[in-house]
Short mmCIF file of C-alpha atoms and ligand atoms in Angstrom, two decimals:
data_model
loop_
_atom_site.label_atom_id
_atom_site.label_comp_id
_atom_site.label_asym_id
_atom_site.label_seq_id
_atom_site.Cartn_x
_atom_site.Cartn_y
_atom_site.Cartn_z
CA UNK A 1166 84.95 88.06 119.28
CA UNK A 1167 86.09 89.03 123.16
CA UNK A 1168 86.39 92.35 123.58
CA UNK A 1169 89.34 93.85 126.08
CA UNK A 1170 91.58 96.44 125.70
CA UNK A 1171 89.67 98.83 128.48
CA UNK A 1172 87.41 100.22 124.89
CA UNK A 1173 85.42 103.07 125.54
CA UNK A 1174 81.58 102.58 124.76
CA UNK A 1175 82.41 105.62 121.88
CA UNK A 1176 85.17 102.82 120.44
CA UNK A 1177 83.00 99.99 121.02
CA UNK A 1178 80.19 101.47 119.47
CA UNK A 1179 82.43 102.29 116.19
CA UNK A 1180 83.78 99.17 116.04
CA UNK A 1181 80.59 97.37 116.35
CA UNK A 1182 78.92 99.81 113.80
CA UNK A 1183 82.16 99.48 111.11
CA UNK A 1184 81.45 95.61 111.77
CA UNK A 1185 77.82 95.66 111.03
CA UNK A 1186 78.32 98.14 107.70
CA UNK A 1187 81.22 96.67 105.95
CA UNK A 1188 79.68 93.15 106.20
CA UNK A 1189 76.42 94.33 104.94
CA UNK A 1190 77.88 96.69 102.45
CA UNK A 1191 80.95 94.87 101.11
CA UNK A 1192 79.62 90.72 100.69
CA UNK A 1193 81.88 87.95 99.25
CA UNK A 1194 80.03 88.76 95.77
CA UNK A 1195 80.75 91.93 95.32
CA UNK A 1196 84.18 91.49 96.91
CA UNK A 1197 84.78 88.64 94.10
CA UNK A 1198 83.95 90.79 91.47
CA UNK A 1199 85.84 93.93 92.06
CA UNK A 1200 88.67 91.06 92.70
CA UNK A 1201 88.47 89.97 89.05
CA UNK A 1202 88.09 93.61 87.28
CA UNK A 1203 91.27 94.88 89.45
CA UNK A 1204 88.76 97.34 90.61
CA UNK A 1205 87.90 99.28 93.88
CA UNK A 1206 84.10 99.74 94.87
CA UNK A 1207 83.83 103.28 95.40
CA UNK A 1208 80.44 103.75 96.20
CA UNK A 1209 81.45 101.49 99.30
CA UNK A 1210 84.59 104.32 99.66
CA UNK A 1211 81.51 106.92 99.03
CA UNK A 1212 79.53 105.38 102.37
CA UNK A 1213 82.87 105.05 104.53
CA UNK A 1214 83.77 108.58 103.65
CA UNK A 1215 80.27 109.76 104.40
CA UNK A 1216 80.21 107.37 107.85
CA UNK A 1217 83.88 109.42 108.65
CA UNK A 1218 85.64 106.27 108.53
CA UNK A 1219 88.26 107.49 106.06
CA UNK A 1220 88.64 111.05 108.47
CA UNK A 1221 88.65 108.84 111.86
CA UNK A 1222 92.21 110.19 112.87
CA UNK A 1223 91.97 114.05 111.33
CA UNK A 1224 91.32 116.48 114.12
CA UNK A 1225 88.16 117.21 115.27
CA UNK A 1226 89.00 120.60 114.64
CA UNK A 1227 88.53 120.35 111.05
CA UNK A 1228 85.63 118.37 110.70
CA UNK A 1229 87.43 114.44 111.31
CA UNK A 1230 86.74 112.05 114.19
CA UNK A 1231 89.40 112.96 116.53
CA UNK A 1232 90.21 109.31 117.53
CA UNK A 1233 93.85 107.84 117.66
CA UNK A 1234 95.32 104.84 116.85
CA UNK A 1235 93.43 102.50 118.82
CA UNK A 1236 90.14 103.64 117.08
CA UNK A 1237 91.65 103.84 113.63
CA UNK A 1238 92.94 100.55 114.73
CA UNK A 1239 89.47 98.84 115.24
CA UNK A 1240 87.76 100.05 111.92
CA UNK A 1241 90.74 98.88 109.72
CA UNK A 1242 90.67 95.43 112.12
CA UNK A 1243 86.94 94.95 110.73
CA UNK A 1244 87.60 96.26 107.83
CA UNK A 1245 90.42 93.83 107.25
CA UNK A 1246 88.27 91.05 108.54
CA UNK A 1247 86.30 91.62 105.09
CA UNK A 1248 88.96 92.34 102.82
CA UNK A 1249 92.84 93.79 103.28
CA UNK A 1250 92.38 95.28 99.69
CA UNK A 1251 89.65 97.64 100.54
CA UNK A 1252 91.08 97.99 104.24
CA UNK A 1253 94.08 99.44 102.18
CA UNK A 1254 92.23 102.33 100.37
CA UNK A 1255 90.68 103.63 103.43
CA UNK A 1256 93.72 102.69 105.64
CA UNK A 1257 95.34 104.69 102.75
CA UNK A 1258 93.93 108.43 104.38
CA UNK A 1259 95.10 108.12 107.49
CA UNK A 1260 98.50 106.74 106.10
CA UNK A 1261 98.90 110.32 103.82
CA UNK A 1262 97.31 112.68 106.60
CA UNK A 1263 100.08 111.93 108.94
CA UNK A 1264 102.88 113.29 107.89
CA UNK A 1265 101.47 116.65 108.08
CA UNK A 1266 99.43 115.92 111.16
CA UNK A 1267 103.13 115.39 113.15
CA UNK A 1268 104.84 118.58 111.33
CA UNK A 1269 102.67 120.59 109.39
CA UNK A 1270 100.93 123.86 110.63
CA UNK A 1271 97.23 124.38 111.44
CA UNK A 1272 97.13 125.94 107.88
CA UNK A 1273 98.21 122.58 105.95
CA UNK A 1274 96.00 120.06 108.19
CA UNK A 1275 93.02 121.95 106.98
CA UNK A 1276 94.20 122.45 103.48
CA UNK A 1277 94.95 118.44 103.10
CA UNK A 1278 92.14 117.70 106.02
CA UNK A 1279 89.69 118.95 103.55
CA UNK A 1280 89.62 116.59 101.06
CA UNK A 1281 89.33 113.77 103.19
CA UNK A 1282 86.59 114.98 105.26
CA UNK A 1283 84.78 116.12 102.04
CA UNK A 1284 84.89 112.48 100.95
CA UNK A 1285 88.36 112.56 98.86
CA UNK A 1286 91.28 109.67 98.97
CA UNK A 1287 94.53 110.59 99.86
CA UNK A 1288 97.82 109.22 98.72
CA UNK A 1289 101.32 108.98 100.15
CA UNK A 1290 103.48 108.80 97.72
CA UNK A 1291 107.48 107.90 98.93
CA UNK A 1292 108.34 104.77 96.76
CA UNK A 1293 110.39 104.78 93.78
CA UNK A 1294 111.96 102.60 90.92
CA UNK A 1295 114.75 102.69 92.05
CA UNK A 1296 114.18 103.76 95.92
CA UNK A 1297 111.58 101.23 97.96
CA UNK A 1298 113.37 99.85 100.96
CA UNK A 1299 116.17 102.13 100.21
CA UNK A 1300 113.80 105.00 100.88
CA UNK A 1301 116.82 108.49 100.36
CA UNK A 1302 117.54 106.80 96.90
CA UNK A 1303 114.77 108.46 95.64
CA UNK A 1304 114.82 110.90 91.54
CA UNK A 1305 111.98 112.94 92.25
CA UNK A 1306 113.52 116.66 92.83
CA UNK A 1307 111.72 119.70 94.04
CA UNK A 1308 113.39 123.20 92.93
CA UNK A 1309 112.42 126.37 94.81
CA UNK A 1310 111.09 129.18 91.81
CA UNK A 1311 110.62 132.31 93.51
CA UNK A 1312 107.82 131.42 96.18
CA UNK A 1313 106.98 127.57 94.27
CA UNK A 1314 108.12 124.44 94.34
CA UNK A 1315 108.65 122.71 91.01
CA UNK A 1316 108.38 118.99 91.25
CA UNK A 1317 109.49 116.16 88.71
CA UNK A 1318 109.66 112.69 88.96
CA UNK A 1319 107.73 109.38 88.82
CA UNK A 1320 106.78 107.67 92.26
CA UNK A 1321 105.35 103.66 91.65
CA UNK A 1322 103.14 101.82 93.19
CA UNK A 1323 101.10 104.65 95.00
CA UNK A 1324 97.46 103.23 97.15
CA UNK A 1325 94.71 105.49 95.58
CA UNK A 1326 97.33 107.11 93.21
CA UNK A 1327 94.62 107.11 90.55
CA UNK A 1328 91.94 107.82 92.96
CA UNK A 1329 93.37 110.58 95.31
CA UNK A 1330 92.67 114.03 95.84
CA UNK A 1331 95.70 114.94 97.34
CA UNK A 1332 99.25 113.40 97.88
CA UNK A 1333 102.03 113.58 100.59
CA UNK A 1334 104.80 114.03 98.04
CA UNK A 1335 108.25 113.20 99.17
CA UNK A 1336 111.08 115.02 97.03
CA UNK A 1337 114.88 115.17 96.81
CA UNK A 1338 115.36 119.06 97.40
CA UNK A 1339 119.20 118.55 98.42
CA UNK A 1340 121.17 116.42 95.56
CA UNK A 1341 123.37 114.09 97.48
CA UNK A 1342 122.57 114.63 100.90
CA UNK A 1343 121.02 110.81 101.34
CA UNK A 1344 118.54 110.82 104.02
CA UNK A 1345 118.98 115.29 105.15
CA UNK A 1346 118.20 115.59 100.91
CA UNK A 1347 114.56 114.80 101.19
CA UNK A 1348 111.53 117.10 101.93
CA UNK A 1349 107.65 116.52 102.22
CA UNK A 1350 105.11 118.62 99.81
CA UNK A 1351 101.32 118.61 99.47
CA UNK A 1352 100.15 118.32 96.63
CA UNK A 1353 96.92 118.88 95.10
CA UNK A 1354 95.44 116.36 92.07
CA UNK A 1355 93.95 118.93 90.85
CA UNK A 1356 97.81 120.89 90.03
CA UNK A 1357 98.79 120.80 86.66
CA UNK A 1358 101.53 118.47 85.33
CA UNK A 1359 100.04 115.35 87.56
CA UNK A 1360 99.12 112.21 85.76
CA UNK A 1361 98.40 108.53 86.48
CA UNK A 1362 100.66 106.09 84.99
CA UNK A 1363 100.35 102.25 84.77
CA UNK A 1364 98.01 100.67 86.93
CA UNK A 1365 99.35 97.84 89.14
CA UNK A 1366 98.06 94.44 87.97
CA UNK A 1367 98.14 92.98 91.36
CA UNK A 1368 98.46 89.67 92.86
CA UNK A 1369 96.25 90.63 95.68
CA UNK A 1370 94.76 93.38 97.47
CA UNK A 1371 92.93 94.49 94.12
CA UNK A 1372 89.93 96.07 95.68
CA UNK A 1373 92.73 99.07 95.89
CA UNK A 1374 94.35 101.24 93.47
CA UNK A 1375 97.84 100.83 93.07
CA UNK A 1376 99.76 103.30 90.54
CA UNK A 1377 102.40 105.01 89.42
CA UNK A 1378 102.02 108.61 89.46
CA UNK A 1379 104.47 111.43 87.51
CA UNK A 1380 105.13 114.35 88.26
CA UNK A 1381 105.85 116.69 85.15
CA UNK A 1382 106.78 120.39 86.27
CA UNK A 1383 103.96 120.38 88.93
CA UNK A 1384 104.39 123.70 90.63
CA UNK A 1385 103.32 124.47 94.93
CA UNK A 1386 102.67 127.08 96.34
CA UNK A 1387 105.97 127.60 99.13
CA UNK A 1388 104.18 126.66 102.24
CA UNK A 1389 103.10 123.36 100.80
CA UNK A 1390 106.58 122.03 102.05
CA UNK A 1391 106.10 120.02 105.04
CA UNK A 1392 107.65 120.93 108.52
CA UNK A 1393 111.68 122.31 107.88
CA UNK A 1394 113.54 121.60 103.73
CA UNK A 1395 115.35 118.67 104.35
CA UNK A 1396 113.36 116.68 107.05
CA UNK A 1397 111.08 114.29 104.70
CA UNK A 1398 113.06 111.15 105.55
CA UNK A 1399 112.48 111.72 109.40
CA UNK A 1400 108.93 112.81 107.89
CA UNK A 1401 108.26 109.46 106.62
CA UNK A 1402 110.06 107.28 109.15
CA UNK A 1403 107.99 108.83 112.30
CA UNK A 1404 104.92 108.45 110.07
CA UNK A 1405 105.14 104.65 109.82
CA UNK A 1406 106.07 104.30 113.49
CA UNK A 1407 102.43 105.82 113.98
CA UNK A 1408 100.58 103.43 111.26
CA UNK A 1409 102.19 100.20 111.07
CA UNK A 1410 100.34 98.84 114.16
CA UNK A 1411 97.07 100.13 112.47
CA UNK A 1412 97.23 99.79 109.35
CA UNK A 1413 98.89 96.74 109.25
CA UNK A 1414 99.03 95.11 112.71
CA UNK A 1415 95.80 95.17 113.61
CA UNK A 1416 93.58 95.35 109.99
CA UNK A 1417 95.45 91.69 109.41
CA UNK A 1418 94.08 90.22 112.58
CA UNK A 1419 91.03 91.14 111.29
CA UNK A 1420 91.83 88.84 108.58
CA UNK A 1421 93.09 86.44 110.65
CA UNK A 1422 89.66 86.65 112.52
CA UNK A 1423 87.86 86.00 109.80
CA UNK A 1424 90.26 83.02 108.81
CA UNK A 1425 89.31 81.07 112.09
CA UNK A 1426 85.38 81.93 111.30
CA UNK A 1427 85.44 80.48 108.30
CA UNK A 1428 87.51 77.50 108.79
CA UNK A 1429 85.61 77.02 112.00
CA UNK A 1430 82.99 76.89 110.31
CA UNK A 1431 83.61 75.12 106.67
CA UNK A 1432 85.35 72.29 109.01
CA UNK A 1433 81.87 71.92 110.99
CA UNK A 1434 80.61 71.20 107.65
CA UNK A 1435 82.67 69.63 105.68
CA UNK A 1436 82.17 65.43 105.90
CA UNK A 1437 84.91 63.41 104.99
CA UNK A 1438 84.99 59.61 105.76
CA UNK A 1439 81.48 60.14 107.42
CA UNK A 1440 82.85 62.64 109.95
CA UNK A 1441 83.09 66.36 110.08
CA UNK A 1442 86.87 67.35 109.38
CA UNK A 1443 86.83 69.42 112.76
CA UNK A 1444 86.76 66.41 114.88
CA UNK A 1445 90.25 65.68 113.37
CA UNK A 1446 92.44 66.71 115.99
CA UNK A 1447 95.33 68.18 113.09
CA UNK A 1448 92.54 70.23 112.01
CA UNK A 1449 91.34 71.08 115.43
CA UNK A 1450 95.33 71.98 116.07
CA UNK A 1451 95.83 74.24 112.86
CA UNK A 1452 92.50 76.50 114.03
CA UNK A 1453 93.88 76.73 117.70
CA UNK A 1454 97.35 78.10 116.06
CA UNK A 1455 95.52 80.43 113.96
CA UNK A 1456 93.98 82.00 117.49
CA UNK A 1457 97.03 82.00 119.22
CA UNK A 1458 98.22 83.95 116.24
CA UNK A 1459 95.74 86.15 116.06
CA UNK A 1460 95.45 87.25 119.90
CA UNK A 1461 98.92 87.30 120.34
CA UNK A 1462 99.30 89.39 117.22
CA UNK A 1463 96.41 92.08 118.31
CA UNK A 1464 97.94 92.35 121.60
CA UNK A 1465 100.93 93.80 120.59
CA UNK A 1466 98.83 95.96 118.27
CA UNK A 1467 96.48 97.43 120.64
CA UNK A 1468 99.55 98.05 123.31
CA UNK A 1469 101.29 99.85 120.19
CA UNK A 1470 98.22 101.78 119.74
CA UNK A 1471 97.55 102.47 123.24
CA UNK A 1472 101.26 103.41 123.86
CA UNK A 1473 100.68 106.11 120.28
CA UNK A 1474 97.49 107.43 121.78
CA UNK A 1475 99.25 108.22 125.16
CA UNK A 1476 101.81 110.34 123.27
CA UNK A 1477 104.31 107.07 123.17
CA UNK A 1478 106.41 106.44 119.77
CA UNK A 1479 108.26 103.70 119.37
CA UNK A 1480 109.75 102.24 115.96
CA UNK A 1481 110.73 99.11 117.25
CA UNK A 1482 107.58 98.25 118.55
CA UNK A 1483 105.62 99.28 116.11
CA UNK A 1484 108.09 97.21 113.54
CA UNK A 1485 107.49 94.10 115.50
CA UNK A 1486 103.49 94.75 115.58
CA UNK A 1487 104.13 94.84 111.67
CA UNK A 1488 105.95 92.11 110.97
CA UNK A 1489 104.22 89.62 113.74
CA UNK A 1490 100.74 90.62 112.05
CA UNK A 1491 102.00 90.11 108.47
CA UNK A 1492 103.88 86.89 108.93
CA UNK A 1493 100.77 85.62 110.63
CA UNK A 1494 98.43 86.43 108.25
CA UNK A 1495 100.26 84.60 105.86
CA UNK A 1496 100.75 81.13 107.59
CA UNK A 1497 97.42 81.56 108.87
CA UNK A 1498 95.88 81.82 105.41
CA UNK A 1499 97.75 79.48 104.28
CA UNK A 1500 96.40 77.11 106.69
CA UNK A 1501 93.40 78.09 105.98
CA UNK A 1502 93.45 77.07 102.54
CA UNK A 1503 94.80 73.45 103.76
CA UNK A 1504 91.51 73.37 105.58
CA UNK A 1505 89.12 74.07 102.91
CA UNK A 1506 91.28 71.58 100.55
CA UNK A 1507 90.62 71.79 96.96
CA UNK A 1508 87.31 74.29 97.47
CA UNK A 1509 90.39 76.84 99.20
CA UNK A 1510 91.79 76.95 95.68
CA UNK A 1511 88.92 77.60 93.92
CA UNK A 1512 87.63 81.14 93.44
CA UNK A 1513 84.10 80.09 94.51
CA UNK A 1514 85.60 80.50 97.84
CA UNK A 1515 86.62 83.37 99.77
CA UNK A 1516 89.92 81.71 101.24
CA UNK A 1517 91.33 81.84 97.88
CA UNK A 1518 91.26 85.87 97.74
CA UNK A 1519 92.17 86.20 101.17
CA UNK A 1520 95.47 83.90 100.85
CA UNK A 1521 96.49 86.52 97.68
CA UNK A 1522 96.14 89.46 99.52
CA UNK A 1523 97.92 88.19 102.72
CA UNK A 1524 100.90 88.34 100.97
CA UNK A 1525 101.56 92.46 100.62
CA UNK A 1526 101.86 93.04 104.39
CA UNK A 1527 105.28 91.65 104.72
CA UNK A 1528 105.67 93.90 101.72
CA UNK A 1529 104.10 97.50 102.01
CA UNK A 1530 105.15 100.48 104.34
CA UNK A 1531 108.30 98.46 104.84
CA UNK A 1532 109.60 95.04 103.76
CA UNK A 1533 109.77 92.70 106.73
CA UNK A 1534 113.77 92.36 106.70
CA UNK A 1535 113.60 96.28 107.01
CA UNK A 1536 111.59 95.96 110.31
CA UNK A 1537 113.97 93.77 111.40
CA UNK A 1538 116.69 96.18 110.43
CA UNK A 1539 114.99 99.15 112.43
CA UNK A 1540 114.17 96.15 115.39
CA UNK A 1541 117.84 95.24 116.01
CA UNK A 1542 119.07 98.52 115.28
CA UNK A 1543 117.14 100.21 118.40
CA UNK A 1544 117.95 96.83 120.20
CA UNK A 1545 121.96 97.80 119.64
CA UNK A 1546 121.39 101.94 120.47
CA UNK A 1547 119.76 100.43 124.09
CA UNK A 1548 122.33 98.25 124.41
CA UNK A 1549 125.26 101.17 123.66
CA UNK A 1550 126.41 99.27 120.75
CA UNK A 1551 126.15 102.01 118.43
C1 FAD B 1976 100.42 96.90 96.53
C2 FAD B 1976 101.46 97.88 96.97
C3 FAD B 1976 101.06 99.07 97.54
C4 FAD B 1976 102.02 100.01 97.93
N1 FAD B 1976 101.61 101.23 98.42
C5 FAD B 1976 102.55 102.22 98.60
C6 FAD B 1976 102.14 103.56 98.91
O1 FAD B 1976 100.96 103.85 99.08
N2 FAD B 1976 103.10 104.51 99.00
C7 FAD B 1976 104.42 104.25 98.83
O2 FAD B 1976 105.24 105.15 98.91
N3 FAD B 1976 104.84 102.97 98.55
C8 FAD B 1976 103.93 101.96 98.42
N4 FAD B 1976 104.33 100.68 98.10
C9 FAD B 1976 105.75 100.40 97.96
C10 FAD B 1976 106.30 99.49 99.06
O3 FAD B 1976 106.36 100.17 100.28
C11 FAD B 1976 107.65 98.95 98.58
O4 FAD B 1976 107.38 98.05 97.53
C12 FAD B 1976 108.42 98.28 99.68
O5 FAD B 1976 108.88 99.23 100.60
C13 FAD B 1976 109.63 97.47 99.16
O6 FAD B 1976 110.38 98.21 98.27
P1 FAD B 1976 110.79 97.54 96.87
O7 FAD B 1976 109.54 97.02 96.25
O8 FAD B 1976 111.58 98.53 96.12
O9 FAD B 1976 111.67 96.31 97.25
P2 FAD B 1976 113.34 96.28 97.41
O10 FAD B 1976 113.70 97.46 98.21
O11 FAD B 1976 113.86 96.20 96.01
O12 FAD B 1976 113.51 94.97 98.17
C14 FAD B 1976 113.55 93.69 97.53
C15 FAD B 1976 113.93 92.64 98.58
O13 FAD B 1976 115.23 92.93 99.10
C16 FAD B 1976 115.17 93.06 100.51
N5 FAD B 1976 116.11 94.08 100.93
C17 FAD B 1976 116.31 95.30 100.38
N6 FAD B 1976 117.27 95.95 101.04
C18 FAD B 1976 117.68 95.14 102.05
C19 FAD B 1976 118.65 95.24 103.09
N7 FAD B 1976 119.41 96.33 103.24
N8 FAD B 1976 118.78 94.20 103.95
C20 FAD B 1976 118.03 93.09 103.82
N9 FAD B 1976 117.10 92.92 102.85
C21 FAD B 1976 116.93 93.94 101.98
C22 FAD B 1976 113.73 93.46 100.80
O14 FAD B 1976 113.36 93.14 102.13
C23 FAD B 1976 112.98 92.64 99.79
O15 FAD B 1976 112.84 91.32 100.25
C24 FAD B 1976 103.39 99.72 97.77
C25 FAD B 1976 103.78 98.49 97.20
C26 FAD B 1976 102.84 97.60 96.79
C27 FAD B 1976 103.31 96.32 96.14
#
C-alpha cells in the first residue's frame, strides 16, 4: 500500500502496528468461525482495548490516545481490511464517545471515558422501530423525577448493545416537538431496568453484536443529560458528520484494499484454458476499477478527516465520503466474487464473507438516500435556495 496523506511517523507507526496485529490476531479461520456462530471474538476486543485501539479518539486527558479522525481513520482502514464486522465493534467506541466529547462537560467524558479506556464497549443507541432514517420519530421518553431521569423505551439494532458498558441514549424529553423533543443521556449497563433483547441474526457483519436494548424505568442521575434538554437531534447529527468518514469511509477502503489483494492474487493463480485468469484483460480491467475505487474513495476520506482534525465540520462532505465508500465496497466485492467464480461463493473463501458484510454501509449511521438528502440539501442552503 502507498502511503500519502503527509502521516506523521506517530500515525504511521499505528497504522503499521494495527496492520501487523489484526492480521496476526484475527486470520480467515477464526474470522470464519465467529462468522457462522453470529459471534464476536472478544478476546481479540480484549487485545485492541488493551493496545488503546478502542480509546484512540478519547482525550489524552483521561487516559485515551488523543488522536483525531485521521488516526481513528487508519486503524478502522486496517481493521476493515480484515473484517467490517469486527471493524464495527471497535469503530462502535468512538461512534458512542462522541456525542459527549462535542457537548458534554469534563465531568461526563471521564465518567463515559472510563469504561472505554478500562477495556469496556460502548454503544450508541438512536434507532428505533419505528424511527431509523426518520431519526425525531423516536418512543423512548425520558421524565425528569426530582434530580433523575426516568427512561423507557426499546431502541433496535444497537452495535455492542449486548456487549456495552455504557450507552449514548437518545430520548424524547419534549412530546411533539420533532427534532427540539430529543435529548442525549449516559447511561450506565450496570443501571437497573436495562436488558438485552433479540439478537440480530445478521446477513453480514456478524463478528459484531447487534441488539435491541429496553429500557424499563432506568433512572440517571440529572447531569447524565448531554449538553442543553432538547438538543439530542443536533447531538446526533454533528456526531455522524465527525464519524462517517472514519468509520465508514475509510474502514471500507480497507476492505476494498484487501479486495484487490486477494483478487490480485487468486487471479495470478487461478489457470483456466492453460492461462492465468489475470492475463485476461476483463479481469485485468475489473482489478484496475476496484483501485480507482478505492483511492478515489480514501481520498475523500482522509481530506474529510484532515478537514475534522483541523477543527473543519462539514455534513455534506462527510455524507459523500459515506456513501462513495459504501457504494464502492459493494460493486467492488461484488466484482470480486466474479473473479474468484464459483470458489467466491463458497464459504471456503474469504470473498464470500466479505461480499455479506459490504452490504450494511449503505445502511448504518444513515441510509445512502439520506446522505443524499443532507448532500443536496447543503448544496440548495449554498446556493440560497432555501
Ligand atoms: C447491523 C446494523 C447495525 C446498526 N447499528 C446501529 C447503532 O449502533 N446505533 C443506532 O442507533 N442504529 C444502528 N443501526 C440502525 C441504522 O442506522 C438504521 O437501520 C438506518 O438508519 C436505516 O433506518 P431503518 O432501518 O429504519 O430504515 P428506513 O428508515 O425504514 O428506510 C427504509 C428505506 O427507505 C428509504 N427512505 C426512508 N426515508 C426516506 C426518505 N425520506 N427519502 C428517501 N428514501 C427514504 C431508506 O433510504 C431505505 O432505503 C444499525 C443497523 C444495522 C442493520
Amino acid at each position: 500500500m502507498k502511503e500519502d496523506f503527509g502521516l506523521t511517523q506517530d500515525q504511521i507507526d499505528i497504522q503499521l502496528m494495527t496492520r501487523d496485529f489484526i492480521r496476526k490476531e484475527l486470520p480467515f479461520e477464526r474470522i470464519k468461525e465467529c462468522d457462522e456462530k453470529n459471534e464476536v471474538p472478544m478476546e481479540v476486543v480484549k487485545k485492541c482495548a488493551d493496545m488503546g485501539l478502542t480509546s484512540i479518539t478519547l482525550p489524552e486527558s483521561i487516559g485515551g490516545g488523543g488522536m483525531g479522525q485521521v488516526t481513528n481513520s487508519l486503524v478502522l482502514e486496517e481493521i476493515g481490511y480484515q473484517d467490517v464486522g469486527f471493524a464495527t465493534t471497535i469503530g462502535a467506541c468512538s461512534l458512542a464517545y462522541t456525542p459527549v466529547d462535542l457537548f458534554g462537560t469534563q465531568a461526563q467524558k471521564e465518567l463515559f471515558g472510563k469504561f472505554i479506556v478500562d477495556g469496556g464497549l460502548a454503544a450508541f443507541a438512536l434507532t428505533e422501530a419505528d424511527a431509523g432514517s426518520d431519526v425525531a420519530n423516536g418512543r423512548t421518553t425520558a421524565v425528569k423525577d426530582g434530580d433523575e431521569w426516568v427512561i423507557n423505551g426499546t431502541k433496535c439494532y444497537i452495535t455492542n448493545g449486548n456487549n456495552a458498558s455504557v450507552y449514548a441514549v437518545f430520548a424524547v424529553t419534549t412530546p411533539d416537538a420533532g427534532t427540539r423533543g430529543m435529548s442525549c443521556f449516559i447511561v450506565e449497563r450496570s443501571r437497573a431496568g436495562i436488558t438485552c433483547g433479540k439478537e440480530e441474526e445478521k446477513m453480514g457483519i456478524r463478528l459484531s453484536n447487534t441488539c435491541e436494548m429496553v429500557f424499563d424505568n432506568v433512572r440517571v442521575p440529572a447531569d447524565h443529560l448531554v449538553g442543553k434538554e432538547g438538543q439530542g437531534f443536533k447531538i446526533a447529527m454533528s456526531t455522524f458528520d465527525i464519524t462517517r468518514p472514519a468509520g465508514v469511509g475509510a474502514c471500507t477502503c480497507g476492505a476494498m484494499r484487501s479486495c484487490i489483494d486477494k483478487c490480485l492474487e487468486y487471479a495470478a493463480t487461478r489457470i483456466t484454458f492453460g492461462n492465468p485468469i489475470l492475463q485476461n484483460q476483463s479481469v485485468q480491467f475489473m482489478i484496475a476499477d476496484m483501485e480507482i475505487r478505492y483511492e478515489a474513495a480514501r481520498a475523500l476520506a482522509y481530506k474529510v478527516a484532515s478537514l475534522i482534525d483541523a477543527g473543519i465540520t462539514d455534513s455534506a462532505l462527510a455524507s459523500a465520503s459515506k456513501t462513495l465508500s459504501s457504494d464502492y465496497l459493494v460493486k467492488t466485492t461484488e466484482d470480486a466474487v466474479q473473479i474468484f467464480g464459483g470458489n467466491g461463493y463458497s464459504k471456503d473463501y474469504p470473498i464470500e464473507i466479505m461480499y455479506r458484510n459490504a452490504k450494511i454501509s449503505q445502511l448504518f449511521e444513515g441510509t445512502n438516500q439520506i446522505q443524499r438528502m443532507v448532500i443536496v440539501k447543503s448544496l440548495l442552503k449554498a446556493a440560497g435556495m432555501m
